[in-house]
Short mmCIF file of C-alpha atoms in Angstrom, two decimals:
data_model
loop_
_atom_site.label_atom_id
_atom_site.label_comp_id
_atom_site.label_asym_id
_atom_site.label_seq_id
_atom_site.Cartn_x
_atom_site.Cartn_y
_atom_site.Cartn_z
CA UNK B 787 -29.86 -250.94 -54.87
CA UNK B 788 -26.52 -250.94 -56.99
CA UNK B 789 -25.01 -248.39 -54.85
CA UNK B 790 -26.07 -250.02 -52.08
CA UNK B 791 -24.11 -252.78 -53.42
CA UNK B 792 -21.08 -251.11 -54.20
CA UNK B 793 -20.82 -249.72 -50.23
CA UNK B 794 -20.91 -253.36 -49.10
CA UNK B 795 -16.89 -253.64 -50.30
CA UNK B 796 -15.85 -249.86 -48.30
CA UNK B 797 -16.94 -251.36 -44.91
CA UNK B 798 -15.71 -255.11 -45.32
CA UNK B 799 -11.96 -254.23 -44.78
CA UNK B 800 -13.11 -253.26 -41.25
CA UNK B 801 -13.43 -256.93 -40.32
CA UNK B 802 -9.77 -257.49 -41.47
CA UNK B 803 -7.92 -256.16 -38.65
CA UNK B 804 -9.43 -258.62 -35.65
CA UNK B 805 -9.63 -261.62 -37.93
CA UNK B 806 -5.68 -260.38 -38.61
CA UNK B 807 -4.76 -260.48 -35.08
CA UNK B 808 -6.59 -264.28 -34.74
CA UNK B 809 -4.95 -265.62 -37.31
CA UNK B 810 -1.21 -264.49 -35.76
CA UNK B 811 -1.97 -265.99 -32.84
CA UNK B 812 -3.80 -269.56 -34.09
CA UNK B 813 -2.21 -270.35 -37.90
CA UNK B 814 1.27 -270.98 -38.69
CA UNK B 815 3.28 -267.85 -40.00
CA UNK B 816 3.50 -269.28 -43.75
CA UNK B 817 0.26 -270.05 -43.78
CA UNK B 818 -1.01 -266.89 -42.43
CA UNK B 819 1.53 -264.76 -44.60
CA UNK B 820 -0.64 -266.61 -47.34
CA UNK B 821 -3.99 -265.56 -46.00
CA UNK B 822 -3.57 -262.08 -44.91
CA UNK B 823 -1.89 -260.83 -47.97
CA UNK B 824 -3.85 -262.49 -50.37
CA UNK B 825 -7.08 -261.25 -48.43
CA UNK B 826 -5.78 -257.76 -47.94
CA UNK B 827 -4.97 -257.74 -51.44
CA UNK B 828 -8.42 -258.81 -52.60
CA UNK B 829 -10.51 -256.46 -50.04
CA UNK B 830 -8.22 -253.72 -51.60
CA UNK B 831 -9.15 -254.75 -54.77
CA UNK B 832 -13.00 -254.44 -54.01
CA UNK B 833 -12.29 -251.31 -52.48
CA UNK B 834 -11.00 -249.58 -55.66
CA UNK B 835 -13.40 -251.23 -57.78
CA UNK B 836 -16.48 -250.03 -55.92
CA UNK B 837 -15.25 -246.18 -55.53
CA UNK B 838 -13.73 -246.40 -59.47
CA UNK B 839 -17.50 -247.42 -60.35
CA UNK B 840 -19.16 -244.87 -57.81
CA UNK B 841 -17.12 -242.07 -59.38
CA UNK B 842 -17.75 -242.77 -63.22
CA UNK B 843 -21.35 -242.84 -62.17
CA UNK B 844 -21.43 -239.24 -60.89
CA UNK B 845 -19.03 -238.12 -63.70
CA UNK B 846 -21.99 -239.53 -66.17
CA UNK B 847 -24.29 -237.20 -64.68
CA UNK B 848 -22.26 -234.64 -65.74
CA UNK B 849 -23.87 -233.21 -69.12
CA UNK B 850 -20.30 -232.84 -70.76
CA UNK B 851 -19.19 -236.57 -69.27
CA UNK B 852 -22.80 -237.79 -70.77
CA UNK B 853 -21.94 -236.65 -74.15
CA UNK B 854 -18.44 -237.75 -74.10
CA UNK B 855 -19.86 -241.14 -72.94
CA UNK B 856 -22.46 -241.29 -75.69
CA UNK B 857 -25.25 -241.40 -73.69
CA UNK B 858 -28.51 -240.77 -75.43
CA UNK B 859 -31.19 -241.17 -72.61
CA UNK B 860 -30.50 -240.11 -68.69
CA UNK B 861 -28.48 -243.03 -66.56
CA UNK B 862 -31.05 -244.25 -64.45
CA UNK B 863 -29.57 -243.66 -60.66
CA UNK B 864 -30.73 -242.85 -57.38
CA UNK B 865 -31.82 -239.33 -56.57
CA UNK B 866 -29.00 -237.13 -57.55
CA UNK B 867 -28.88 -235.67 -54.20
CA UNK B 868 -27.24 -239.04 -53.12
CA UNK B 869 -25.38 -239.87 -56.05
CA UNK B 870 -23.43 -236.48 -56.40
CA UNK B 871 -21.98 -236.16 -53.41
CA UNK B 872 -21.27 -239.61 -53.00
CA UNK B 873 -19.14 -240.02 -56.21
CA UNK B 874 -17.54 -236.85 -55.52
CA UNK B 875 -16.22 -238.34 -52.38
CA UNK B 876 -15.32 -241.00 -53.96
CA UNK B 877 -13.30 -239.71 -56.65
CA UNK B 878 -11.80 -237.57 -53.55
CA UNK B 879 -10.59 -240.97 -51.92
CA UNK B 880 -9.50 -242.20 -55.08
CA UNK B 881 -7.20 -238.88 -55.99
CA UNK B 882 -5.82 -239.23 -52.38
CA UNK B 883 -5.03 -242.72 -52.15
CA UNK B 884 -3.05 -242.69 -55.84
CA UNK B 885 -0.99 -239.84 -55.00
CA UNK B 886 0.24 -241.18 -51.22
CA UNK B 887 0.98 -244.30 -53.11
CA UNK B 888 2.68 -242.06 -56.11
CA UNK B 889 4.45 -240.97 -53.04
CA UNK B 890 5.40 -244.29 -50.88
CA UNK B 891 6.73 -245.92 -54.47
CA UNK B 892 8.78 -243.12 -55.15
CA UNK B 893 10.37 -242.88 -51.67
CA UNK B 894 10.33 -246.94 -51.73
CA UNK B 895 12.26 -247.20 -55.11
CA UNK B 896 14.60 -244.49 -53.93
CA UNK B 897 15.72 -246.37 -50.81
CA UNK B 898 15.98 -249.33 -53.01
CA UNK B 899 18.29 -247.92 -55.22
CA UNK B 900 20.66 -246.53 -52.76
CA UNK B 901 20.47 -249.83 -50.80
CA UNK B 902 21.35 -251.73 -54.05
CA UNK B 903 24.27 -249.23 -54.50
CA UNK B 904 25.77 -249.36 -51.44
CA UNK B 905 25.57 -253.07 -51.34
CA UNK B 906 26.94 -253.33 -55.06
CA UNK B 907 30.18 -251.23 -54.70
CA UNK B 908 31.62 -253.59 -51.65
CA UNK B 909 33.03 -257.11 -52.50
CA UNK B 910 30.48 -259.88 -51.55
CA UNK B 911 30.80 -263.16 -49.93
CA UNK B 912 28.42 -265.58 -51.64
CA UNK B 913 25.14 -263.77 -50.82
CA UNK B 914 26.83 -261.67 -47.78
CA UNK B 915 27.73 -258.32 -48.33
CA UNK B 916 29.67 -256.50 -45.56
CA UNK B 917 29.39 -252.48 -45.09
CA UNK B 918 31.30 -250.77 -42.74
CA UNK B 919 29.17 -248.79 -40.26
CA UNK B 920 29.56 -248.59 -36.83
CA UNK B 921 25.53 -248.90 -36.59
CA UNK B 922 24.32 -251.79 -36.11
CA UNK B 923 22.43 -253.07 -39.07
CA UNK B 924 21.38 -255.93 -41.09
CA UNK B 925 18.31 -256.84 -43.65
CA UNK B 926 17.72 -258.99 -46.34
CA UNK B 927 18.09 -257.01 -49.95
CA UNK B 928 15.65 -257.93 -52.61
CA UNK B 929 16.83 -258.02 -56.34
CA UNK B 930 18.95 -260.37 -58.75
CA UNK B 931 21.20 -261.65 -57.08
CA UNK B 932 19.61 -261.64 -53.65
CA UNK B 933 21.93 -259.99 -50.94
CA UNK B 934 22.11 -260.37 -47.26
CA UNK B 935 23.95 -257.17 -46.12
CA UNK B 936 24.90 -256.45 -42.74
CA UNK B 937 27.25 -253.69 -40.86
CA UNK B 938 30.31 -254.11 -39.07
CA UNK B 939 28.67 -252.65 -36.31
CA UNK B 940 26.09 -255.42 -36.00
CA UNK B 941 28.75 -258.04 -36.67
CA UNK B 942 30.71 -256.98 -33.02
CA UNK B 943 27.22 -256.80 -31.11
CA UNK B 944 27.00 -260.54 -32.34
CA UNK B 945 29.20 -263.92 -31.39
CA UNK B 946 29.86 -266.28 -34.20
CA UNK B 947 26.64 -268.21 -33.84
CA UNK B 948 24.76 -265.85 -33.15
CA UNK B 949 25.63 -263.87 -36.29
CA UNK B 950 25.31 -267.42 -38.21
CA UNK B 951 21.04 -267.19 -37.19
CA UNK B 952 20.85 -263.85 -38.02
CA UNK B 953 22.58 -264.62 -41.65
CA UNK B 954 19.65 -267.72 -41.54
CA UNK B 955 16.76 -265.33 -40.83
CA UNK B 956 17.44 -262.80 -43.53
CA UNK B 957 18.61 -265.87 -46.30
CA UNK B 958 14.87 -266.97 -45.20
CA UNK B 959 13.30 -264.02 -46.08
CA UNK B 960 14.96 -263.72 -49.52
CA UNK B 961 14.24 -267.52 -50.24
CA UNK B 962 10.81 -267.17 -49.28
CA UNK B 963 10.28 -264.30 -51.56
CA UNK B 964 9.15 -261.74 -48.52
CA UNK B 965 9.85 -258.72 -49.80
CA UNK B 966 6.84 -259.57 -52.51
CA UNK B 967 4.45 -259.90 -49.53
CA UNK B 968 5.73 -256.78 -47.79
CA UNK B 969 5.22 -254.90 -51.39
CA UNK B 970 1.49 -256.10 -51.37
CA UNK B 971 0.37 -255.25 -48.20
CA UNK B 972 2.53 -251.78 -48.43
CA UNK B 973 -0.17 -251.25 -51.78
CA UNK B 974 -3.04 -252.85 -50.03
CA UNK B 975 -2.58 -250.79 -46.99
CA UNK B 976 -2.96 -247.31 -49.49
CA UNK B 977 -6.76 -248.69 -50.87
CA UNK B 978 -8.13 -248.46 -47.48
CA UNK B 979 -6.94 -247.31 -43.83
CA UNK B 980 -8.77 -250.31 -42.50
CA UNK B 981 -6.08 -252.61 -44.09
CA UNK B 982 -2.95 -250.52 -42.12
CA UNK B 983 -3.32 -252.72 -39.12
CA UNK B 984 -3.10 -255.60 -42.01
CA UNK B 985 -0.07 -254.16 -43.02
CA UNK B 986 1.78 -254.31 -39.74
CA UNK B 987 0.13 -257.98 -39.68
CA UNK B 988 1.72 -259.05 -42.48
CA UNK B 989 5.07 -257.75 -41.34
CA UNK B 990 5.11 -259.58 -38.34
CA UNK B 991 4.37 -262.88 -39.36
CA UNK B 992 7.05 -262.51 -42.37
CA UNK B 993 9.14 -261.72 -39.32
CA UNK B 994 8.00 -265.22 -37.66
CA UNK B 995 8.34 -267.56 -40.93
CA UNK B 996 11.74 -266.24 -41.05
CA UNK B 997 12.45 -266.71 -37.33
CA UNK B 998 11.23 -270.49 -38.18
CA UNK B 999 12.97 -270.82 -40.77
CA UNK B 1000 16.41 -269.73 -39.61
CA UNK B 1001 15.73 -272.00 -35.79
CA UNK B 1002 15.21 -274.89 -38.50
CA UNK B 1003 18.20 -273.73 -40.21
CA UNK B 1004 20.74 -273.92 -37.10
CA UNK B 1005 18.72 -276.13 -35.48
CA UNK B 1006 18.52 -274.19 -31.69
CA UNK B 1007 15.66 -272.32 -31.20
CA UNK B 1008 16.84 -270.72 -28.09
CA UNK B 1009 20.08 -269.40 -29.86
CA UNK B 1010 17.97 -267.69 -32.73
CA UNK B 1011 15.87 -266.33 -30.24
CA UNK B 1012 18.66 -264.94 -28.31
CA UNK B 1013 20.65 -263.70 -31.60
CA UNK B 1014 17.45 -261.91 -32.66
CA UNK B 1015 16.50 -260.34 -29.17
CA UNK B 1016 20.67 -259.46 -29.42
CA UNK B 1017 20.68 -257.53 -32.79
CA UNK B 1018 17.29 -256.06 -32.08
CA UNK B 1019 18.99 -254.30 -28.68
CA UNK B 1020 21.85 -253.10 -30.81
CA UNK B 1021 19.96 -251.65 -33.78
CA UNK B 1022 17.47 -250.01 -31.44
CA UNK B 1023 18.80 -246.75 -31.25
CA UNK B 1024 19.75 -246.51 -35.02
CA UNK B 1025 18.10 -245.49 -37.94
CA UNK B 1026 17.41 -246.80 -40.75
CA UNK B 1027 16.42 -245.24 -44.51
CA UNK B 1028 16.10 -248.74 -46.24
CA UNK B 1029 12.85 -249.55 -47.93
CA UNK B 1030 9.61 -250.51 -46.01
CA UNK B 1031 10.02 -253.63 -48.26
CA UNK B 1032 13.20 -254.82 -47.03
CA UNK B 1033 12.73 -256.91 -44.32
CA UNK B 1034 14.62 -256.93 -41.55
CA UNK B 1035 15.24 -259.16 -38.03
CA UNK B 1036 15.56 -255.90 -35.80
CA UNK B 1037 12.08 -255.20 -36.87
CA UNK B 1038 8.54 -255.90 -35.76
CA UNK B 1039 7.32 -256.32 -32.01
CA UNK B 1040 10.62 -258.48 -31.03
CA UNK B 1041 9.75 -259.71 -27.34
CA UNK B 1042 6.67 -260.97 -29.26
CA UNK B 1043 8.54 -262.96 -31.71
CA UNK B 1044 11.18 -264.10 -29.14
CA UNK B 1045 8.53 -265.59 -26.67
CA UNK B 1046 7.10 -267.08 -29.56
CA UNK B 1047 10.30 -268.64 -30.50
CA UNK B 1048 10.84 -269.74 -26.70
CA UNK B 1049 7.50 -271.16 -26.38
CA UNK B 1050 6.93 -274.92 -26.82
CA UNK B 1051 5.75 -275.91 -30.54
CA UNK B 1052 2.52 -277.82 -30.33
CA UNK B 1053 0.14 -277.88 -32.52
CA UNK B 1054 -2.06 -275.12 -34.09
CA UNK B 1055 -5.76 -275.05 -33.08
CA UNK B 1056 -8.30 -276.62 -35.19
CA UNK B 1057 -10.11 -273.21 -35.24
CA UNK B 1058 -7.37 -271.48 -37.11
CA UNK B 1059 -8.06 -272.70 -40.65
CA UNK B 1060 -11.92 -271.17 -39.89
CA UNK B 1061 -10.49 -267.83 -39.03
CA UNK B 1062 -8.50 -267.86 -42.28
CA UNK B 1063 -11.59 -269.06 -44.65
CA UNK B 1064 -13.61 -266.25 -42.67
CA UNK B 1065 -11.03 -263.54 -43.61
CA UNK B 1066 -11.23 -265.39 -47.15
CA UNK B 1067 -14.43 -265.13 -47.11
CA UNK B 1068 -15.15 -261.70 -46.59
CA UNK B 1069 -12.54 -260.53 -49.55
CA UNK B 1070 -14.33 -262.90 -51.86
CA UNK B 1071 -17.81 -261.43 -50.90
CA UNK B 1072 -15.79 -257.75 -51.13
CA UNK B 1073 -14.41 -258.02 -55.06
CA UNK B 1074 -18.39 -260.62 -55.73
CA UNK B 1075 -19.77 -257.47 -54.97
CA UNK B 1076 -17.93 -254.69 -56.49
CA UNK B 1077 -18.31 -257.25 -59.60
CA UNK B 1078 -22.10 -257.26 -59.68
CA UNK B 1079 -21.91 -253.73 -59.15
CA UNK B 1080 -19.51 -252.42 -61.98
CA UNK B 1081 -21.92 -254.74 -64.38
CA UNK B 1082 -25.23 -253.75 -63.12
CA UNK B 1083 -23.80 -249.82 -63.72
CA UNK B 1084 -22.36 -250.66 -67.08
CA UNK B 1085 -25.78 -252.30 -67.73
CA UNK B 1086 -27.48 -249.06 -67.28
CA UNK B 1087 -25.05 -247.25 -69.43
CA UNK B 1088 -25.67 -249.56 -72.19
CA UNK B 1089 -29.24 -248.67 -71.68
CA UNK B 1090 -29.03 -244.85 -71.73
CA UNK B 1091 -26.72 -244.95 -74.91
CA UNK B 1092 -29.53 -246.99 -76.69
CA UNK B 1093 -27.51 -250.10 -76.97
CA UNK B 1094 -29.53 -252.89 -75.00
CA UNK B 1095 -33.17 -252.14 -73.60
CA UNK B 1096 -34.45 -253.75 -69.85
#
């Protein structure tokens, strides 16, 4: 029954990625920035929980790991048949998962640094900092202070106004703390390859709240949609080594975000706060799980080292 129990949280992150793509298209973006990060980070949670707890409980079945553990009577478990290879796999997941995401941080905090010290070593304007490139670039840069840094090259694909949105979309991102959301997903997306497509969610709608934020800022929705679609064309062809984490206005599906910017605002569907306590739900019932679980296991262990008796 308990392991039962603790495969409930490996198959609930597969109901993330449609309840993802309804709550793009029915919540606001702040709201669902919210929702799908906080969920993805929860169902991740649940996810490492459970195999953690699967994996000490074939390690305890090991005579050596017994001994180590204190264990003076046999953990009571399944058939070993199941439990074995079970907990082998998922120690296997676990060892994988931790060393891509060794991996991703390193090549994250790299990028990080050698966007900080590019931006740091040129005079700033306020929170503007100006490189000289002739590729077309431009992303908000995470860090104390904030920065908004942007190429030459992106500055002569833009006229004044529109280059006064773009400045708006990437001061919204650093004011609304993005990069922190970005981060989260970028770990929850390593737990489990269910939550990728949760990932990619969560970096559109960051795109969107900023889009919002910056046709608030000017006050012209149809000039931040054209500055966007603008910068997007000229930084298409370019690449760019900056951090996953560093969000940016060229990024994201952009026609997407630009008919969404176009389209008239009215006023979300009353069925969009259900799709978001769904997803809510479901990441609750993920870590409830993984909870009961780890203490039911840890339960037995206390048994088979003598300590408490059923």
């Amino acid at each position: 029954m308990t392991i039962t129990l603790l495969l409930i949280p490996l198959f609930l992150p597969s109901v993330a990625p449609p309840l993802a793509r309804r709550i793009l298209d029915h919540c606001a973006p702040v709201a669902a920035l919210w929702a799908l990060t906080v969920s993805a980070l929860l169902l991740a949670g649940g996810t490492v929980a459970a195999l953690g707890t699967l994996a000490m409980t074939g390690l305890l079945k090991v005579p050596a790991i017994a001994a180590l553990g204190e264990l003076i009577h046999p953990l009571r478990t399944p058939s070993e048949r199941l439990v074995l290879p079970v907990a082998a796999l998922a120690a296997g997941l676990l060892t994988l998962g931790t060393l891509a995401l060794g991996r991703s941080a390193v090549r994250q905090a790299a990028g990080l640094r050698s966007a900080r010290s590019q931006a740091t070593c040129r005079a700033a304007v306020g929170d503007l900092c100006v490189v000289d490139s002739p590729r077309p670039d431009a992303y908000a840069l995470p860090g104390r202070p904030h920065r908004i840094v942007v190429t030459t090259g992106m500055l002569r694909a833009l006229g004044p106004d529109e280059r006064e949105a773009l400045f708006a979309h990437e001061r919204a991102h650093n004011t609304g703390g993005h990069h922190f959301f970005l981060a989260a997903a970028e770990l929850a997306a390593h737990c489990h390859p269910a939550l990728r497509p949760v990932r990619e969610a969560v970096r559109l709608v960051a795109e969107r709240a900023a889009d919002e934020a910056a046709a608030t800022a000017v006050g012209d929705r149809r000039l931040t949609a054209r500055a966007i679609a603008r910068a997007a064309l000229a930084a298409h062809a370019a690449d760019s080594d900056r951090p996953a984490f560093t969000p940016a206005a060229t990024t994201g599906p952009v026609p997407r975000r630009v008919a969404a910017l176009l389209s008239p605002v009215g006023r979300t569907p009353r069925v969009a706060p259900w799709i978001a306590v769904l997803l809510a739900a479901c990441a609750v019932f993920s870590c409830a799980t993984a909870t009961t679980g780890a203490l039911s296991i840890h339960q037995d262990i206390e048994v088979a080292q003598g300590e408490a008796s059923r």
